[in-house]
XYZ file of C-alpha atoms in Angstrom:
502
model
C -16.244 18.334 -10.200
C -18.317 15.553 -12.092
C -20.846 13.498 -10.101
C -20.957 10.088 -10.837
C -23.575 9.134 -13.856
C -26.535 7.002 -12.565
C -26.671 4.469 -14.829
C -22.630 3.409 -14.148
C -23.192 3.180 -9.991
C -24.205 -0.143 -9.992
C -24.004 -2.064 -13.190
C -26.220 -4.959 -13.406
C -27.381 -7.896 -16.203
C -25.073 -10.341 -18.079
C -22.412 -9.892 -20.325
C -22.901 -13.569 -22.204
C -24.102 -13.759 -26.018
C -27.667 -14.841 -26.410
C -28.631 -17.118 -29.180
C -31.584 -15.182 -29.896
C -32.122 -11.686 -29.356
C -33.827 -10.404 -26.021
C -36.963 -9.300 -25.930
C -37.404 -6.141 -24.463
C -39.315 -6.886 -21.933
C -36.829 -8.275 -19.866
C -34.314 -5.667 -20.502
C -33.713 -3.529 -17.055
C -34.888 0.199 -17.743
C -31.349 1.163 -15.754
C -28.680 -0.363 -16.841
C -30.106 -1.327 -20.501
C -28.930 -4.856 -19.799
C -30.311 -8.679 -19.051
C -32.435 -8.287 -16.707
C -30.920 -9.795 -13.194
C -32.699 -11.193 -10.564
C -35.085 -9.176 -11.769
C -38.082 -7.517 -9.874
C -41.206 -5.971 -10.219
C -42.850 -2.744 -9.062
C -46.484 -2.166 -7.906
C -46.678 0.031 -11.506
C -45.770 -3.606 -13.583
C -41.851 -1.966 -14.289
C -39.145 -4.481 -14.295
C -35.748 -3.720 -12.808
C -32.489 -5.806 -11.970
C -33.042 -6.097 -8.150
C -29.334 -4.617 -7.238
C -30.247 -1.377 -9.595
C -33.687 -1.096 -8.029
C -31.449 -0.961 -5.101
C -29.131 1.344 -5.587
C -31.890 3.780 -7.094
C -33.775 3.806 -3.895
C -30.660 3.904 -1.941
C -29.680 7.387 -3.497
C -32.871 8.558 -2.990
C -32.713 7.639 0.768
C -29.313 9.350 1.071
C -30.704 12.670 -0.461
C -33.486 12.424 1.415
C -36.147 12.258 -1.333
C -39.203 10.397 -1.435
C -39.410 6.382 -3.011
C -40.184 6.582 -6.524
C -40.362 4.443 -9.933
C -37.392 5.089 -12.067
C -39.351 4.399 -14.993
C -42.408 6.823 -14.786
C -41.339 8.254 -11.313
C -44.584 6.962 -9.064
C -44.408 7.141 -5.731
C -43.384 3.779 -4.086
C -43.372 1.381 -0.691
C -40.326 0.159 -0.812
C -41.719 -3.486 1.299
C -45.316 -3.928 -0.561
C -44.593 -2.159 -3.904
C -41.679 -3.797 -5.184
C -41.968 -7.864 -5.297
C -39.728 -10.564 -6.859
C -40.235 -11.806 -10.580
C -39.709 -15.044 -10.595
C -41.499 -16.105 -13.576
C -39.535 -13.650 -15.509
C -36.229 -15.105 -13.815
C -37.308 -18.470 -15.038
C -37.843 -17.348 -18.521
C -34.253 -15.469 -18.878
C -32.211 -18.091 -17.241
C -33.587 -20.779 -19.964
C -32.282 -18.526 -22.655
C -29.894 -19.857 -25.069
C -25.831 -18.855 -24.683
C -22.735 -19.194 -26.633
C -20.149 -19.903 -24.206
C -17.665 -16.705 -24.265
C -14.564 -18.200 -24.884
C -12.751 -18.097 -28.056
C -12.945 -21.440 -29.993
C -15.821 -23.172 -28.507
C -18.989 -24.155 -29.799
C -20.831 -24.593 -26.584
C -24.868 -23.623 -26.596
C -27.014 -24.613 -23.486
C -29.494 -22.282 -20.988
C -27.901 -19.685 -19.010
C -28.423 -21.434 -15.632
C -25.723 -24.077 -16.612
C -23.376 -21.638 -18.047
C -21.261 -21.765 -14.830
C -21.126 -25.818 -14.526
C -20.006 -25.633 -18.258
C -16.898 -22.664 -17.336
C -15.887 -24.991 -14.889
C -15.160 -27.643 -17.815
C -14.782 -25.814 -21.081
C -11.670 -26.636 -22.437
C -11.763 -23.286 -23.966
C -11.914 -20.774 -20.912
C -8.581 -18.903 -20.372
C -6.881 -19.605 -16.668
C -4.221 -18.518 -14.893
C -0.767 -21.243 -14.969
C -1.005 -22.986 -11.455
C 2.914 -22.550 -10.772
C 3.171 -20.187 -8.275
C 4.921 -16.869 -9.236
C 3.519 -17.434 -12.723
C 0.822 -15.298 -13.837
C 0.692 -16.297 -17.449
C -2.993 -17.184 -19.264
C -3.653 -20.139 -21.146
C -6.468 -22.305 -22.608
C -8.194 -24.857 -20.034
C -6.795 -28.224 -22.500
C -3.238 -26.327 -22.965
C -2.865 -26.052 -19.265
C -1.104 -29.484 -18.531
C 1.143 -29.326 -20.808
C 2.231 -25.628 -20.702
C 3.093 -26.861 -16.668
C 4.936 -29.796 -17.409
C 6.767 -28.747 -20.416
C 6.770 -24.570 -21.339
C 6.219 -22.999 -17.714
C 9.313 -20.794 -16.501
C 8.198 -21.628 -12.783
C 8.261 -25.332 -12.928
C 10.086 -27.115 -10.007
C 13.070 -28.779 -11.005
C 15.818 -30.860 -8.986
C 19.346 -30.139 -9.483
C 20.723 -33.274 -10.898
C 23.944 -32.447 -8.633
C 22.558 -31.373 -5.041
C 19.278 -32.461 -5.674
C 18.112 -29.090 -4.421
C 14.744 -28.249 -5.603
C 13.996 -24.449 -8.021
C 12.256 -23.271 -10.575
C 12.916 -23.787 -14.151
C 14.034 -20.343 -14.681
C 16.578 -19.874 -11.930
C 18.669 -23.666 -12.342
C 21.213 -21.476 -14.934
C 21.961 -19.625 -12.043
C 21.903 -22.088 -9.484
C 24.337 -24.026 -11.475
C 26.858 -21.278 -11.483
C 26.317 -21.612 -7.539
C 26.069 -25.044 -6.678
C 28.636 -26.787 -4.274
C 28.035 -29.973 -5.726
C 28.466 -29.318 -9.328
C 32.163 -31.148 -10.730
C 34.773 -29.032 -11.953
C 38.059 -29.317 -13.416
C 41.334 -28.643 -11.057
C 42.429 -24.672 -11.909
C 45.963 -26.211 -11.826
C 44.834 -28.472 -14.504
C 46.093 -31.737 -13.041
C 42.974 -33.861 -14.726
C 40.957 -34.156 -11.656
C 37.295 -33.407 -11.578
C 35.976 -32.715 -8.502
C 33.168 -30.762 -6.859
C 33.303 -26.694 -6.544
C 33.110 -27.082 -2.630
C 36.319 -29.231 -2.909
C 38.221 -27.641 -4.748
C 40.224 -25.363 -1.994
C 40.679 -28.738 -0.181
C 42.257 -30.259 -3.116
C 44.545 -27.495 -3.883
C 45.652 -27.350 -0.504
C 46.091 -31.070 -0.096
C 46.007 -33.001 -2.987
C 46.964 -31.496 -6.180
C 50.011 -32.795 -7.273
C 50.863 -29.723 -9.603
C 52.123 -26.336 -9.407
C 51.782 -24.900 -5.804
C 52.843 -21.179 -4.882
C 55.941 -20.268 -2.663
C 54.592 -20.422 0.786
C 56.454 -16.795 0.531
C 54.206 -15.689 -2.194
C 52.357 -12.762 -0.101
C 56.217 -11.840 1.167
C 57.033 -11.329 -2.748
C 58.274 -14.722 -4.121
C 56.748 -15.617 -7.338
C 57.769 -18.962 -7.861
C 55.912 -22.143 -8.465
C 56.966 -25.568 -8.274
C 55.767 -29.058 -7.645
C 53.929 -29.829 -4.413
C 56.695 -32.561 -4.065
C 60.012 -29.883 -4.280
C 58.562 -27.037 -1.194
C 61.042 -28.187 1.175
C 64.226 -27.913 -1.071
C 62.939 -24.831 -2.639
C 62.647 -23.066 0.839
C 66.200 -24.398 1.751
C 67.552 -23.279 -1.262
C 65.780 -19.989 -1.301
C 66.602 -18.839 2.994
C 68.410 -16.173 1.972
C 66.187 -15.047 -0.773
C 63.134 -15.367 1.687
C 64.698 -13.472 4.811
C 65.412 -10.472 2.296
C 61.513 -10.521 1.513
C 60.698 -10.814 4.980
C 62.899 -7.573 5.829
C 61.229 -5.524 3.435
C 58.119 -6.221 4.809
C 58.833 -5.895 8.061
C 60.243 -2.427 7.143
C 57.012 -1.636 5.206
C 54.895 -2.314 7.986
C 56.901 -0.184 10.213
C 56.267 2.613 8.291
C 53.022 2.118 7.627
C 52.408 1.712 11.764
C 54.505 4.951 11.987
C 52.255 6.799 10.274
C 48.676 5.476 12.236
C 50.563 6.116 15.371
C 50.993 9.807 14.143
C 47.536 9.601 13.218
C 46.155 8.114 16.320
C 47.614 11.356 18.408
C 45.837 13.823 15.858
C 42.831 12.129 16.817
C 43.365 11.920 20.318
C 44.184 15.460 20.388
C 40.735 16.442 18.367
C 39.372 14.217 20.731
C 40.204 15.993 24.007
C 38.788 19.413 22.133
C 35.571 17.654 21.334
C 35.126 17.001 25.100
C 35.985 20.462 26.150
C 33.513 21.849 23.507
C 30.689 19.065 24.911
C 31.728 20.303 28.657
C 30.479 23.592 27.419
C 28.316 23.101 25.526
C 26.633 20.730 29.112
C 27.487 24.126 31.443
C 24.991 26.628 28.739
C 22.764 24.043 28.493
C 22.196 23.623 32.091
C 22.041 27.455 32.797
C 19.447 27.723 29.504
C 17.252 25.229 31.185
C 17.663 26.788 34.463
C 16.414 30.050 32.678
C 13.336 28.073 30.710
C 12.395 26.959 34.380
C 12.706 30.056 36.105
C 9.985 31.485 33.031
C 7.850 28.617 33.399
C 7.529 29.963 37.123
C 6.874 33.359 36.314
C 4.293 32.228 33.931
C 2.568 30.307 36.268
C 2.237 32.669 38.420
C 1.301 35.329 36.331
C -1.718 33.474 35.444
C -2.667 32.410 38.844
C -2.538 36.002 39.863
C -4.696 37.348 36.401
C -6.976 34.645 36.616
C -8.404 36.219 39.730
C -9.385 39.010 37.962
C -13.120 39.252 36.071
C -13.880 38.586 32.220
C -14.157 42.306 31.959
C -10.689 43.399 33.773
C -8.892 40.346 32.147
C -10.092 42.313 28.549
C -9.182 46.019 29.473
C -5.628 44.622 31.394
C -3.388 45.475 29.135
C -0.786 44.627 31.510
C -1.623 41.284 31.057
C -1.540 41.167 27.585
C 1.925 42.638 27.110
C 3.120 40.105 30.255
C 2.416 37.227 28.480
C 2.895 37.946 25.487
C 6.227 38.953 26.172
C 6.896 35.557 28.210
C 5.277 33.541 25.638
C 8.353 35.060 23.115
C 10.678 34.249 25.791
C 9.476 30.698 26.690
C 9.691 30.581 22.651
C 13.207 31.291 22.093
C 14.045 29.569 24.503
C 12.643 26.177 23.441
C 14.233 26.966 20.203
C 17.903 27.899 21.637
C 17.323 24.088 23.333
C 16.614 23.004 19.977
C 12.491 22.050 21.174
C 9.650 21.714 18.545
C 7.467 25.131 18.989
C 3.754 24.684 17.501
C 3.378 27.319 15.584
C -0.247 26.300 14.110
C -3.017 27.967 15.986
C -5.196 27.222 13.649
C -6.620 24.227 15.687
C -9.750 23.449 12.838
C -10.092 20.789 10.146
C -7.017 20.349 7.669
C -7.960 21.891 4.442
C -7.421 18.217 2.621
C -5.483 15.084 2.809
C -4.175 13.660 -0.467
C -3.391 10.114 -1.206
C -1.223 8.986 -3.577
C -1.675 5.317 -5.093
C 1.238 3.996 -6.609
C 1.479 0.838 -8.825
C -2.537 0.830 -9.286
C -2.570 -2.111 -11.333
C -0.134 -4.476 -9.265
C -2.927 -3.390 -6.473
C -5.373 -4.694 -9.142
C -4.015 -7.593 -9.757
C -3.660 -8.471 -6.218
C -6.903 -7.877 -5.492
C -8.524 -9.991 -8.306
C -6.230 -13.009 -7.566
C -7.237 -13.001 -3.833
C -3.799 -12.366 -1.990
C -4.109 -8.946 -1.034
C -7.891 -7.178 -1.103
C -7.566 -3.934 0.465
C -5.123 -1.389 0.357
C -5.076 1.690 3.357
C -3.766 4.890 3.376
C -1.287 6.172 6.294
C -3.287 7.899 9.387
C -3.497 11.359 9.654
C -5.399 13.661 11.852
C -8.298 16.358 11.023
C -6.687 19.247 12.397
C -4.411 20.095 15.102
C -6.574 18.725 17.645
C -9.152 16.276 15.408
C -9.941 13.302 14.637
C -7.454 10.191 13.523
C -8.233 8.631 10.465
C -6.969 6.943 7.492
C -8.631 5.572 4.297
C -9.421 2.076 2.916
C -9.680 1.347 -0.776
C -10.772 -2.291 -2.331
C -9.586 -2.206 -6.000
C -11.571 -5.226 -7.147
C -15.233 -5.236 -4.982
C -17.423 -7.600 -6.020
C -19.602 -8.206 -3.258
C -22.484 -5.665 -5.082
C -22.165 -7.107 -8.175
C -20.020 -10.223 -9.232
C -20.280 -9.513 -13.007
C -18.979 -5.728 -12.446
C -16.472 -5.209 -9.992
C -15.829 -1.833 -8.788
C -13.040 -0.033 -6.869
C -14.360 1.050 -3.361
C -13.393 3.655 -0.436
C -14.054 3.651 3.140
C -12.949 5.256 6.267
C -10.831 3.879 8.978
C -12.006 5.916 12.730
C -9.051 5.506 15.202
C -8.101 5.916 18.430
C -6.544 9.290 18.636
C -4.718 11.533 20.939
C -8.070 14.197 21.608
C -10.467 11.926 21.611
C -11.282 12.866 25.173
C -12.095 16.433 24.128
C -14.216 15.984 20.755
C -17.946 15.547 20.045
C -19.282 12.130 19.376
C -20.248 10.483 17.486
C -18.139 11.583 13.960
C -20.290 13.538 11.961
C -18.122 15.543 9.505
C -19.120 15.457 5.837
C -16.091 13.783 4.122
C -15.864 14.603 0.674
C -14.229 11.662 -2.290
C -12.141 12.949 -5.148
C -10.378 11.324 -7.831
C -7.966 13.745 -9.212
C -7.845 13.813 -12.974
C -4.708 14.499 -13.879
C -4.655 16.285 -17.334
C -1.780 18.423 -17.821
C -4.673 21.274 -19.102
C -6.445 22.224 -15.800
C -9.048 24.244 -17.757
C -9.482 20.475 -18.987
C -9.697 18.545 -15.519
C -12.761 16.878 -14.542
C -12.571 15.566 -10.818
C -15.105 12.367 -9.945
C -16.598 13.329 -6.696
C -18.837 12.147 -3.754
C -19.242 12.815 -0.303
C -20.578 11.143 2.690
C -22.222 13.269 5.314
C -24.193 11.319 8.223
C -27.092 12.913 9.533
C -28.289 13.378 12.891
C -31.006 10.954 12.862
C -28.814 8.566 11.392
C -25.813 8.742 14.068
C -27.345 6.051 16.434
C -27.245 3.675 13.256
C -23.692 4.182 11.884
C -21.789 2.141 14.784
C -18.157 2.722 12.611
C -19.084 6.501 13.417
C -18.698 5.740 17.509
C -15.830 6.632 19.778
C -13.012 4.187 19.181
C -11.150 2.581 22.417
C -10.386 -0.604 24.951
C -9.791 -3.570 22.815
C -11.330 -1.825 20.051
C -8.875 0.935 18.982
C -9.646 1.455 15.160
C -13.202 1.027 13.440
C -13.677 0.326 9.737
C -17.007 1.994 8.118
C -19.083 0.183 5.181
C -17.975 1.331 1.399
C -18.871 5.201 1.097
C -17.922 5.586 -2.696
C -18.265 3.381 -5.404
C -16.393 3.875 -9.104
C -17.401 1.823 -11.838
C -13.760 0.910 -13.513
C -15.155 1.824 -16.666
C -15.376 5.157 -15.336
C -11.219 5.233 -14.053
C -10.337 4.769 -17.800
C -12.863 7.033 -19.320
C -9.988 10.054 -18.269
C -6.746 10.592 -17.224
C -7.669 9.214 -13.746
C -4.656 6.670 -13.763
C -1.466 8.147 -14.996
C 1.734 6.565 -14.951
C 0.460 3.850 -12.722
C -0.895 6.185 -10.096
C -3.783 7.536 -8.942
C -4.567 10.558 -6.553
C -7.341 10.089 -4.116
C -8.147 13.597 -2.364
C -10.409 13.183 1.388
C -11.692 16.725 2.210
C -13.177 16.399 6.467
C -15.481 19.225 6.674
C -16.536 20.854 9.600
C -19.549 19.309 12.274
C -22.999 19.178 10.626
């Protein structure tokens, strides 16, 4: 397993291009970028505030002294470290080329955001919904009006409105578009007429109104009455071979119809049976259930030290135990064969379609994804697992891909200690075909006692309250996911090992 470098937990410092080259001086002695919001230590070292942060934070969590990254002094973390504004100052009225492709924009950092939210150059997402395709700020309009696949358009028939690329099929749909008669008369008129007009008023070929009966013929709409006069004969022919066919045919599903009724009886008589064993099985299981009852009642009079020398006891209930087994099973019961009882070894979730999660999360419309619950052992704790793909919250300019825990109201929770203080241990499964290759990214969480009374996602869940979501326990730089074969095929393995109470 690989712990997670130090320098990629919490990324700070801009990514712009500065006119001029930075001094050092205001280069963070973590990250090796801008400084950000930067601060100062008691020992004159200047950090990006959030990596300052998230140095002493690991230090807390191990339980190691304050320190000085740079030349490892000891620190207070409220009187030794202090804002540098002056420094701040100086770095925000640095020169920047704006980062999009094709424009020659140059101003102080502090405006660079008021000029993004102008610059005709920035790339942005179409505003059609559904669409998801990029474009330059000045190409936006018209790629809306004129190019976009998810424009709005009215049907020029129903006036129904779709986007641009589903009209083609709408058209092959629509109840309003005008077509031609199928009988070819020269009328034009709309699909949803169409059987009306046949029916009514086409004034071409019509079938035989004996057409399903096996006449063929067509004629003019005007000539049906002289064709069925002339035809009588013809017609009552057709209509005595289908009568005959459909006597046949009902011959046959009447023979049919008695098979069936006859497996139907034997089905019964079978179920009958099948009622009679089951009531004398249960009768048994009950009569057991007694025994063992009372076979307890009368051995748990007995002291520690008979009840571990009674071999007679032993054998008794063992031997009803098999019987109230098979038993269950002949009455087709679930037996719980686990008497285990402890912590499930691991739980493994799989992520499918990472990067649709990704997207999702970046755009806004969906931020967190969760696992399905599952339960630490056979009597544990109910859980399930949290993951946002795009956090930004610790660092706007570097988003990360977070994991939490989710404590829930279980079925034991009347029997088990709280608060939750299991060590839970992170793993992203790298998933090279070579294991002698694999590198897992790790981290684990494991509250301590002093800590319990703090951590109010660790207390019992229940009331109004039945599931409790914790803060984000493990953070993973997405520089790090594509460093190995983390993601593969879309999908990434995410393995949650509960250990036993600290």
């Amino acid at each position: 397993m690989v712990e997670a470098p130090r320098n990629l937990q919490l990324p700070s410092g801009y990514d712009e291009e500065f006119v001029y080259e930075v001094e050092d001086d205001f280069i963070c002695s973590i990250c090796q970028l801008t400084l950000k919001e930067p601060v100062q230590t008691r020992c004159g070292h200047r950090f990006c505030n959030a990596c300052l942060e998230e140095h002493l934070r690991r230090q807390e969590v191990q339980n190691q002294p304050y320190t000085c990254p740079a030349d490892r002094k000891g620190l207070d973390r409220d009187r030794d470290v202090f804002p540098d504004n002056a420094t701040g100052r100086k770095i925000l009225s640095m020169m920047i080329k704006c980062p999009s492709d094709g424009c020659l924009w140059t101003g102080e950092l502090r405006n660079k955001e008021a000029h993004l939210e102008a610059c005709p150059f920035k790339i942005v997402t179409c505003t059609s919904e559904n669409c998801h395709v990029t474009v330059k700020r000045k190409d936006l309009e018209q790629h809306v009006t004129d190019t976009c696949e998810w424009r709005i358009i009215e049907c020029e028939y129903c006036e129904d409105l779709h986007p641009k690329r589903h009209v083609q099929d709408h058209l092959e749909n629509c109840s309003k578009i005008p077509l031609p008669c199928p009988n070819s008369c020269g009328d034009v008129i709309p699909r949803e007429m169409i059987p009306n007009h046949i029916d009514k008023d086409c004034p071409l070929l019509v079938p035989c109104p004996y057409a399903q009966m096996g006449c063929n013929k067509k004629f003019l709409r005007e000539n049906v009455d002289s064709h069925l006069e002339s035809n009588m004969r013809e017609h009552f022919e057709f209509a005595c071979v289908q009568l005959n066919s459909t006597q046949v045919l009902l011959n046959k599903q009447r023979v049919q119809l008695d098979k069936t009724r006859v497996q139907l009886d034997e089905t019964r008589d079978q179920l009958d049976e099948t009622q009679v064993n089951l009531y004398a099985t249960r009768g048994q299981l009950d009569e057991t259930r007694v025994q063992l009852v009372e076979t307890k009642a009368k051995l748990s009079r007995l002291t520690q030290d008979q009840l571990k020398n009674t071999q007679e006891y032993q054998e008794s209930t063992r031997k009803l135990n098999e019987k109230l087994r098979a038993l269950q099973m002949q009455m087709g019961m679930e037996v719980d064969t686990d008497k285990d009882g402890g912590c499930n070894k691991r739980f493994v979730w799989k992520i499918k379609s990472y990067s649709e999660s990704l997207r999702q999360a970046r755009e806004g419309v969906k931020k967190k994804i969760e696992s399905d619950p599952f339960y630490t052992g056979r009597y544990g704790y109910k859980l399930k697992v949290f993951a946002h793909p795009y956090f930004k919250e610790l660092s706007p300019i570097s988003p990360q891909f977070v994991i939490g825990i989710v404590l829930m109201e279980g079925k034991y929770d009347g029997i088990l200690p709280w608060p939750f203080s299991r060590k839970i241990t992170f793993t992203i499964i790298d998933q090279n075909s070579d294991l002698k290759e694999r590198k897992n990214y790790s981290h684990f969480f494991s509250p301590r006692k002093r800590e319990l009374k703090d951590m109010k996602f660790l207390e019992r869940p229940g009331g109004k309250v039945k599931a409790v979501e914790s803060e984000p326990l493990f953070f993973i730089p997405h520089k790090v996911l594509i460093t190995r074969r983390y993601i593969v095929n879309n999908t990434l393995f995410l393995e949650v090992d509960v250990g036993p109470d600290d």
